[in-house]
Short mmCIF file of C-alpha atoms in Angstrom, two decimals:
data_model
loop_
_atom_site.label_atom_id
_atom_site.label_comp_id
_atom_site.label_asym_id
_atom_site.label_seq_id
_atom_site.Cartn_x
_atom_site.Cartn_y
_atom_site.Cartn_z
CA MET A 1 -56.13 107.87 -41.47
CA ASP A 2 -55.81 104.37 -42.89
CA ARG A 3 -58.26 101.49 -42.61
CA LEU A 4 -56.33 98.40 -41.49
CA ASP A 5 -56.57 94.93 -42.98
CA ASN A 6 -55.18 92.62 -40.30
CA THR A 7 -53.74 89.12 -40.14
CA VAL A 8 -55.31 86.48 -37.89
CA ARG A 9 -52.77 84.02 -36.47
CA PRO A 10 -53.98 80.37 -36.30
CA TYR A 11 -52.09 79.21 -33.20
CA ALA A 12 -53.29 75.85 -31.87
CA TRP A 13 -54.57 77.32 -28.57
CA GLY A 14 -56.90 79.74 -30.34
CA SER A 15 -60.67 79.65 -30.12
CA THR A 16 -62.46 78.45 -33.25
CA THR A 17 -65.43 80.76 -32.67
CA ALA A 18 -64.58 83.91 -30.66
CA ILE A 19 -62.91 86.05 -33.35
CA PRO A 20 -65.36 85.00 -36.11
CA ARG A 21 -68.25 85.85 -33.75
CA LEU A 22 -66.76 89.29 -33.08
CA LEU A 23 -66.26 89.93 -36.80
CA GLY A 24 -69.70 88.58 -37.74
CA LEU A 25 -68.22 85.76 -39.83
CA GLU A 26 -68.89 82.04 -40.02
CA PRO A 27 -66.25 79.95 -38.21
CA THR A 28 -63.97 77.91 -40.45
CA GLY A 29 -63.39 75.20 -37.85
CA GLU A 30 -59.74 76.24 -37.56
CA PRO A 31 -58.32 77.96 -34.45
CA GLN A 32 -58.11 81.75 -34.71
CA ALA A 33 -55.91 82.92 -31.86
CA GLU A 34 -54.73 86.51 -32.44
CA MET A 35 -55.54 89.35 -34.80
CA TRP A 36 -52.52 91.66 -35.07
CA MET A 37 -52.85 95.42 -35.56
CA GLY A 38 -49.65 97.33 -36.05
CA ALA A 39 -46.32 97.39 -37.85
CA HIS A 40 -44.67 94.23 -36.47
CA PRO A 41 -42.65 92.76 -39.38
CA GLY A 42 -44.02 89.28 -38.61
CA ALA A 43 -47.54 90.28 -39.67
CA PRO A 44 -47.87 94.00 -40.44
CA SER A 45 -51.32 95.46 -40.98
CA ARG A 46 -52.10 96.26 -44.59
CA THR A 47 -53.26 99.69 -45.79
CA GLU A 48 -54.05 101.24 -49.18
CA ARG A 49 -50.57 102.81 -48.96
CA GLY A 50 -48.89 99.42 -48.39
CA PRO A 51 -47.88 97.36 -45.32
CA LEU A 52 -47.91 99.58 -42.25
CA ASN A 53 -44.27 98.85 -41.35
CA GLU A 54 -43.22 100.10 -44.80
CA VAL A 55 -45.48 103.14 -44.53
CA VAL A 56 -43.86 104.06 -41.20
CA ALA A 57 -40.33 103.39 -42.48
CA GLU A 58 -40.81 105.76 -45.44
CA ASP A 59 -41.39 108.79 -43.17
CA PRO A 60 -41.21 107.97 -39.43
CA GLY A 61 -41.36 111.63 -38.40
CA LYS A 62 -44.62 112.21 -40.27
CA GLU A 63 -46.32 108.95 -39.29
CA LEU A 64 -45.16 108.69 -35.65
CA GLY A 65 -44.40 112.29 -34.73
CA ARG A 66 -41.03 113.71 -33.77
CA ALA A 67 -41.51 113.16 -30.03
CA ALA A 68 -42.29 109.44 -30.45
CA VAL A 69 -39.35 108.93 -32.82
CA ALA A 70 -37.00 110.71 -30.40
CA ARG A 71 -38.26 108.58 -27.51
CA PHE A 72 -38.69 105.13 -29.11
CA GLY A 73 -36.93 105.20 -32.47
CA PRO A 74 -38.31 105.11 -36.03
CA ARG A 75 -40.87 102.32 -35.59
CA LEU A 76 -44.31 101.97 -34.05
CA PRO A 77 -43.44 101.02 -30.45
CA PHE A 78 -46.54 98.92 -29.68
CA LEU A 79 -48.50 96.01 -31.09
CA LEU A 80 -52.27 95.79 -30.59
CA LYS A 81 -54.08 92.44 -30.74
CA ILE A 82 -57.43 90.79 -30.31
CA LEU A 83 -56.59 87.58 -28.41
CA ALA A 84 -58.97 84.61 -28.30
CA ALA A 85 -57.84 81.78 -26.02
CA GLY A 86 -59.76 78.54 -26.45
CA ALA A 87 -57.09 76.56 -24.57
CA PRO A 88 -54.35 77.61 -22.12
CA LEU A 89 -51.29 79.45 -23.46
CA SER A 90 -47.83 78.55 -22.19
CA LEU A 91 -46.80 79.66 -18.70
CA GLN A 92 -44.31 82.42 -19.47
CA VAL A 93 -42.36 85.46 -18.35
CA HIS A 94 -40.81 88.44 -20.15
CA PRO A 95 -37.42 90.11 -19.51
CA ASP A 96 -36.85 93.72 -18.55
CA LEU A 97 -35.03 96.00 -21.00
CA GLU A 98 -31.54 95.36 -19.58
CA GLN A 99 -32.05 91.59 -19.47
CA ALA A 100 -33.35 91.60 -23.04
CA ARG A 101 -30.35 93.56 -24.31
CA GLU A 102 -27.89 91.31 -22.46
CA GLY A 103 -29.61 88.12 -23.60
CA TYR A 104 -29.90 89.22 -27.22
CA GLU A 105 -26.28 90.35 -27.41
CA ASP A 106 -25.11 87.09 -25.82
CA GLU A 107 -27.02 84.90 -28.28
CA GLU A 108 -25.87 87.04 -31.20
CA ARG A 109 -22.26 86.75 -30.00
CA ARG A 110 -22.60 82.95 -29.72
CA GLY A 111 -24.10 82.74 -33.20
CA VAL A 112 -27.44 81.23 -32.17
CA PRO A 113 -29.67 81.44 -35.27
CA ILE A 114 -32.58 83.84 -34.80
CA ASP A 115 -35.06 81.10 -35.75
CA ALA A 116 -33.45 78.34 -33.63
CA PRO A 117 -36.05 76.61 -31.41
CA HIS A 118 -33.78 77.04 -28.37
CA ARG A 119 -33.23 80.77 -28.97
CA ASN A 120 -34.65 82.90 -26.12
CA TYR A 121 -34.22 86.46 -27.40
CA LYS A 122 -35.59 87.46 -30.80
CA ASP A 123 -34.79 91.14 -30.22
CA ALA A 124 -33.23 93.49 -27.67
CA ASN A 125 -36.50 94.95 -26.35
CA HIS A 126 -38.63 94.30 -23.30
CA LYS A 127 -42.25 93.14 -23.60
CA PRO A 128 -44.57 94.58 -20.96
CA GLU A 129 -48.19 93.88 -21.90
CA LEU A 130 -51.79 94.61 -20.93
CA ILE A 131 -54.81 92.37 -21.49
CA CYS A 132 -58.33 93.85 -21.27
CA ALA A 133 -61.23 91.39 -21.16
CA LEU A 134 -64.03 91.60 -23.73
CA THR A 135 -65.68 88.48 -22.27
CA GLU A 136 -65.12 86.67 -19.00
CA PHE A 137 -61.40 85.92 -19.11
CA ASP A 138 -59.41 83.44 -17.00
CA GLY A 139 -55.68 83.67 -16.35
CA LEU A 140 -52.76 83.17 -14.01
CA CYS A 141 -50.74 86.17 -12.87
CA GLY A 142 -47.90 86.46 -10.35
CA PHE A 143 -47.04 84.32 -7.34
CA ARG A 144 -49.40 83.47 -4.51
CA ALA A 145 -48.10 83.95 -0.97
CA PRO A 146 -45.99 80.83 -0.21
CA GLU A 147 -48.27 79.85 2.69
CA ASP A 148 -51.33 80.01 0.41
CA ALA A 149 -49.59 77.91 -2.24
CA ALA A 150 -48.55 75.42 0.44
CA GLY A 151 -52.14 75.08 1.62
CA LEU A 152 -53.40 74.53 -1.93
CA LEU A 153 -50.85 71.76 -2.54
CA ALA A 154 -51.18 70.16 0.90
CA ALA A 155 -54.94 69.67 0.55
CA LEU A 156 -54.34 67.41 -2.48
CA ASP A 157 -52.69 64.83 -0.20
CA VAL A 158 -50.19 63.74 -2.87
CA ASP A 159 -47.01 62.33 -1.29
CA SER A 160 -44.65 63.66 -3.96
CA LEU A 161 -45.94 67.21 -3.40
CA LYS A 162 -45.10 67.21 0.31
CA PRO A 163 -41.44 68.28 -0.13
CA TYR A 164 -42.69 71.36 -1.99
CA VAL A 165 -45.16 72.08 0.78
CA ASP A 166 -42.35 71.88 3.36
CA LEU A 167 -40.13 74.22 1.34
CA LEU A 168 -42.92 76.76 0.94
CA ARG A 169 -43.50 76.80 4.68
CA ALA A 170 -39.90 76.74 5.84
CA HIS A 171 -38.20 79.57 3.96
CA PRO A 172 -38.54 83.31 3.46
CA GLU A 173 -40.84 84.24 0.57
CA GLU A 174 -38.30 84.76 -2.21
CA ALA A 175 -36.22 81.68 -1.34
CA ALA A 176 -39.31 79.49 -0.96
CA LEU A 177 -40.74 80.41 -4.35
CA ARG A 178 -37.36 80.16 -6.08
CA GLU A 179 -36.53 76.76 -4.58
CA VAL A 180 -39.91 75.22 -5.37
CA LEU A 181 -40.09 76.50 -8.95
CA THR A 182 -36.50 75.34 -9.54
CA ALA A 183 -37.29 71.90 -8.08
CA VAL A 184 -40.44 71.50 -10.18
CA LEU A 185 -38.77 72.48 -13.46
CA SER A 186 -35.59 70.46 -12.75
CA ALA A 187 -37.28 67.24 -11.59
CA ASP A 188 -36.80 63.95 -13.40
CA PRO A 189 -39.38 64.02 -16.24
CA ASP A 190 -40.77 60.56 -15.45
CA ASP A 191 -41.10 61.33 -11.76
CA MET A 192 -42.75 64.66 -12.51
CA ALA A 193 -45.17 63.04 -14.96
CA ARG A 194 -46.30 60.67 -12.23
CA THR A 195 -46.69 63.57 -9.79
CA VAL A 196 -48.78 65.49 -12.31
CA THR A 197 -50.96 62.43 -12.96
CA GLU A 198 -51.66 62.00 -9.24
CA THR A 199 -52.22 65.73 -8.82
CA THR A 200 -54.64 65.78 -11.74
CA ALA A 201 -56.72 62.98 -10.24
CA ALA A 202 -56.86 64.80 -6.91
CA CYS A 203 -57.82 68.10 -8.59
CA ALA A 204 -60.59 66.40 -10.55
CA ARG A 205 -61.88 64.75 -7.36
CA LEU A 206 -61.91 67.96 -5.32
CA GLY A 207 -63.23 70.27 -8.07
CA GLY A 208 -64.01 73.87 -7.12
CA GLU A 209 -60.84 75.96 -7.00
CA TYR A 210 -58.89 72.92 -8.26
CA ALA A 211 -60.91 72.54 -11.48
CA PRO A 212 -58.69 74.92 -13.55
CA TYR A 213 -55.62 72.78 -12.82
CA ALA A 214 -57.38 69.59 -13.86
CA ASP A 215 -58.19 71.38 -17.13
CA LEU A 216 -54.55 72.42 -17.55
CA ALA A 217 -53.48 68.80 -17.15
CA HIS A 218 -56.08 67.74 -19.72
CA HIS A 219 -54.36 69.99 -22.28
CA TYR A 220 -50.78 69.31 -21.07
CA PRO A 221 -50.68 65.85 -19.43
CA GLY A 222 -47.54 65.25 -17.39
CA ASP A 223 -46.28 68.82 -17.86
CA PRO A 224 -44.45 70.33 -14.84
CA GLY A 225 -46.21 73.59 -15.65
CA VAL A 226 -49.36 72.14 -14.07
CA ILE A 227 -47.60 72.16 -10.67
CA ALA A 228 -45.91 75.51 -11.35
CA ALA A 229 -49.32 77.00 -12.16
CA MET A 230 -50.51 76.22 -8.64
CA LEU A 231 -47.90 78.62 -7.28
CA LEU A 232 -49.62 81.50 -9.12
CA ASN A 233 -52.70 83.62 -8.54
CA TYR A 234 -55.77 82.45 -10.43
CA VAL A 235 -57.66 85.44 -11.85
CA GLN A 236 -61.10 85.75 -13.44
CA LEU A 237 -61.60 89.07 -15.26
CA GLN A 238 -65.01 90.48 -16.05
CA PRO A 239 -65.53 92.43 -19.31
CA GLY A 240 -63.74 95.77 -19.07
CA GLU A 241 -61.27 94.61 -16.42
CA ALA A 242 -57.57 94.25 -17.26
CA LEU A 243 -54.22 92.91 -16.11
CA PHE A 244 -50.81 94.52 -16.60
CA LEU A 245 -47.92 92.06 -16.94
CA GLY A 246 -44.59 93.67 -16.19
CA ALA A 247 -41.10 92.20 -16.49
CA GLY A 248 -40.42 89.05 -14.53
CA ILE A 249 -44.08 88.28 -13.69
CA PRO A 250 -45.01 84.66 -14.53
CA HIS A 251 -48.40 84.44 -16.22
CA ALA A 252 -50.61 82.48 -18.56
CA TYR A 253 -53.91 83.18 -20.31
CA LEU A 254 -56.36 80.29 -19.99
CA ASN A 255 -59.63 81.17 -21.69
CA GLY A 256 -61.51 84.14 -23.08
CA LEU A 257 -61.51 87.03 -25.57
CA GLY A 258 -59.61 90.25 -24.93
CA VAL A 259 -57.80 93.26 -26.34
CA GLU A 260 -54.06 92.94 -25.75
CA ILE A 261 -51.39 95.59 -26.20
CA MET A 262 -47.64 95.20 -25.72
CA ALA A 263 -44.29 96.74 -26.47
CA ASN A 264 -43.13 95.70 -29.93
CA SER A 265 -41.11 92.63 -28.91
CA ASP A 266 -41.18 88.85 -29.32
CA ASN A 267 -39.16 87.87 -26.22
CA VAL A 268 -40.74 85.02 -24.23
CA LEU A 269 -39.20 82.69 -21.65
CA ARG A 270 -41.44 79.70 -21.02
CA CYS A 271 -41.99 77.99 -17.66
CA GLY A 272 -44.19 75.11 -18.80
CA LEU A 273 -47.52 74.17 -20.38
CA THR A 274 -45.72 73.89 -23.69
CA PRO A 275 -43.84 71.43 -25.89
CA LYS A 276 -41.40 74.26 -26.72
CA HIS A 277 -37.94 74.88 -25.25
CA VAL A 278 -37.74 75.75 -21.53
CA ASP A 279 -34.38 77.29 -20.56
CA VAL A 280 -34.51 76.85 -16.78
CA PRO A 281 -31.31 78.77 -15.85
CA GLU A 282 -32.24 81.77 -18.00
CA LEU A 283 -35.81 81.65 -16.76
CA LEU A 284 -34.65 81.76 -13.15
CA ARG A 285 -32.47 84.80 -13.98
CA VAL A 286 -35.52 86.68 -15.24
CA VAL A 287 -38.36 85.67 -12.89
CA ARG A 288 -39.19 88.03 -10.03
CA PHE A 289 -39.85 85.81 -7.01
CA GLU A 290 -42.27 88.14 -5.27
CA ALA A 291 -45.76 87.23 -4.09
CA GLY A 292 -48.55 89.73 -4.41
CA ASP A 293 -52.02 90.63 -5.55
CA PRO A 294 -52.36 90.34 -9.34
CA GLY A 295 -53.68 93.90 -9.46
CA VAL A 296 -56.85 93.84 -11.55
CA LEU A 297 -57.16 97.17 -13.38
CA ARG A 298 -60.36 99.08 -14.03
CA PRO A 299 -60.37 102.10 -16.33
CA GLU A 300 -60.06 105.60 -14.92
CA ALA A 301 -62.63 107.96 -16.47
CA SER A 302 -61.75 111.48 -17.57
CA PRO A 303 -64.20 114.37 -18.15
CA ASP A 304 -64.11 113.95 -21.94
CA GLY A 305 -65.33 110.35 -21.72
CA GLU A 306 -61.97 108.64 -22.18
CA GLU A 307 -61.46 105.62 -19.89
CA VAL A 308 -57.73 104.98 -19.41
CA TYR A 309 -56.01 101.78 -18.28
CA ALA A 310 -53.10 103.24 -16.32
CA THR A 311 -49.75 101.43 -16.64
CA PRO A 312 -46.20 102.35 -15.53
CA ILE A 313 -44.62 102.24 -19.01
CA ASP A 314 -44.69 104.61 -21.98
CA GLU A 315 -44.44 102.38 -25.09
CA PHE A 316 -48.20 102.02 -25.06
CA ARG A 317 -51.29 103.68 -23.62
CA LEU A 318 -54.65 101.92 -23.90
CA SER A 319 -58.02 103.56 -23.35
CA ARG A 320 -61.60 103.17 -24.52
CA TYR A 321 -64.61 105.31 -25.36
CA VAL A 322 -68.23 104.25 -25.11
CA VAL A 323 -69.78 106.31 -27.91
CA ALA A 324 -73.47 107.23 -27.63
CA GLU A 325 -75.78 107.85 -30.59
CA GLY A 326 -76.54 111.55 -30.98
CA ALA A 327 -73.76 112.72 -28.65
CA ASP A 328 -71.13 115.20 -29.78
CA PRO A 329 -68.19 113.57 -31.59
CA HIS A 330 -65.11 112.78 -29.53
CA ASP A 331 -62.00 114.59 -30.80
CA LEU A 332 -59.14 112.05 -30.51
CA THR A 333 -56.48 114.09 -32.32
CA ARG A 334 -53.02 113.58 -30.76
CA GLU A 335 -49.41 114.37 -31.63
CA THR A 336 -48.62 110.66 -31.34
CA PRO A 337 -49.55 107.70 -33.56
CA GLN A 338 -52.82 105.89 -32.82
CA ILE A 339 -54.70 102.73 -33.68
CA LEU A 340 -58.46 102.84 -33.10
CA LEU A 341 -60.30 99.51 -32.74
CA CYS A 342 -64.07 99.04 -32.63
CA THR A 343 -65.24 96.18 -30.39
CA SER A 344 -69.02 96.72 -30.35
CA GLY A 345 -71.73 98.63 -32.19
CA SER A 346 -71.03 100.87 -35.16
CA VAL A 347 -68.56 103.74 -34.87
CA ARG A 348 -67.45 106.29 -37.44
CA ALA A 349 -63.82 107.46 -37.34
CA ASP A 350 -63.95 110.58 -39.50
CA SER A 351 -65.20 109.15 -42.82
CA ILE A 352 -64.47 105.48 -42.06
CA ASP A 353 -67.25 103.28 -40.66
CA LEU A 354 -66.07 100.65 -38.19
CA THR A 355 -67.93 97.57 -36.98
CA PRO A 356 -66.60 95.09 -34.39
CA GLY A 357 -63.02 94.10 -35.25
CA GLY A 358 -62.54 97.06 -37.59
CA SER A 359 -59.54 99.32 -37.03
CA VAL A 360 -57.69 102.34 -38.39
CA PHE A 361 -54.19 103.81 -38.08
CA VAL A 362 -54.09 107.52 -37.35
CA PRO A 363 -50.72 109.23 -38.05
CA ALA A 364 -49.41 111.67 -35.46
CA GLY A 365 -51.25 114.98 -35.50
CA GLU A 366 -53.90 113.88 -37.98
CA LYS A 367 -57.46 114.91 -37.15
CA ALA A 368 -59.50 112.06 -35.62
CA GLU A 369 -63.13 112.35 -34.53
CA VAL A 370 -65.33 109.41 -33.55
CA SER A 371 -69.11 109.24 -33.36
CA GLY A 372 -71.89 106.70 -33.62
CA SER A 373 -72.96 104.10 -31.07
CA GLY A 374 -70.52 101.53 -29.73
CA THR A 375 -67.17 100.97 -28.04
CA ILE A 376 -63.81 101.95 -29.44
CA PHE A 377 -60.35 101.23 -27.99
CA ARG A 378 -57.55 103.70 -28.54
CA ALA A 379 -53.90 102.58 -28.58
CA THR A 380 -51.15 105.19 -28.57
CA VAL A 381 -47.91 106.06 -26.72
CA VAL A 382 -46.77 108.44 -24.01
CA ALA A 383 -44.13 110.71 -25.51
#
């Protein structure tokens, strides 16, 4: 197994304190948003054998196992992160596999440079993801029922919101959500900025359930995403709870520290709360206009102490172990590749001692036992 040395990404929305606190380091004053663990070419983990993407590429069958290579190809199919949101991330959605392939091939055919700011598809893969809270964690996930969204907007008593309220109450669910999101994102920018300003004042005045939207507007004044966010479910996760974000589900992370795992893709279509490109027609092709409960996940315990966060996809499988001092070691050996991440206490993975934020890569089939006292997350695949 290989100890991982991981890159921390300094995105502007990152917390200045959460990741340093986890790692036991002094904050630098700069935002530290995501720590990446895996073989993504944008920031591969480093090992004594070299960058993890190069290690895998040299012998995919040995590192990943034959079953994983046959199922997902010769690369690690997931990316594990510690995510620390100190400010809201962009409101976004991810394509399904067919949409990603079609979009990527179309942009390649049209010669859109891969690093162009208006490019939507960086690769031909989908990007389902799971976020598990390490602290209290606030987010937005999926559409509210149109009637609930209408009530939330109506109570603000803002004249320019009333047409949206009428649409939400007058149409079937899918049509109502589609028409209102389309209208919000297609509105005249000056008119929308005024609407957001009035909405922000009303949210600040009412407080309570409206406080998160006033905070959004503080970070993104005049942004149509503030109104779009009010169409979504507001979710507060407690430590250990998680959300699964499948294709087409609009979402945004607002605040908190968590472990995130996703398929190895960089495809994001933004809906707002961002200065970056928003491709409204392509976004509307990808969004699933379905209201529903956000589906907070809690781990399912197995007899051997593994607590699994069940998801409907196979590119990743996330679980955790709470390791007790003096207990028998947990045998984590699998015929699939693994990354083990310590988030509390002190855990030994074979001969490697891990403290919070420490991680190792375990090649397929390699012996892996953990002991000590703390919490360890296990990322692998279903193959």
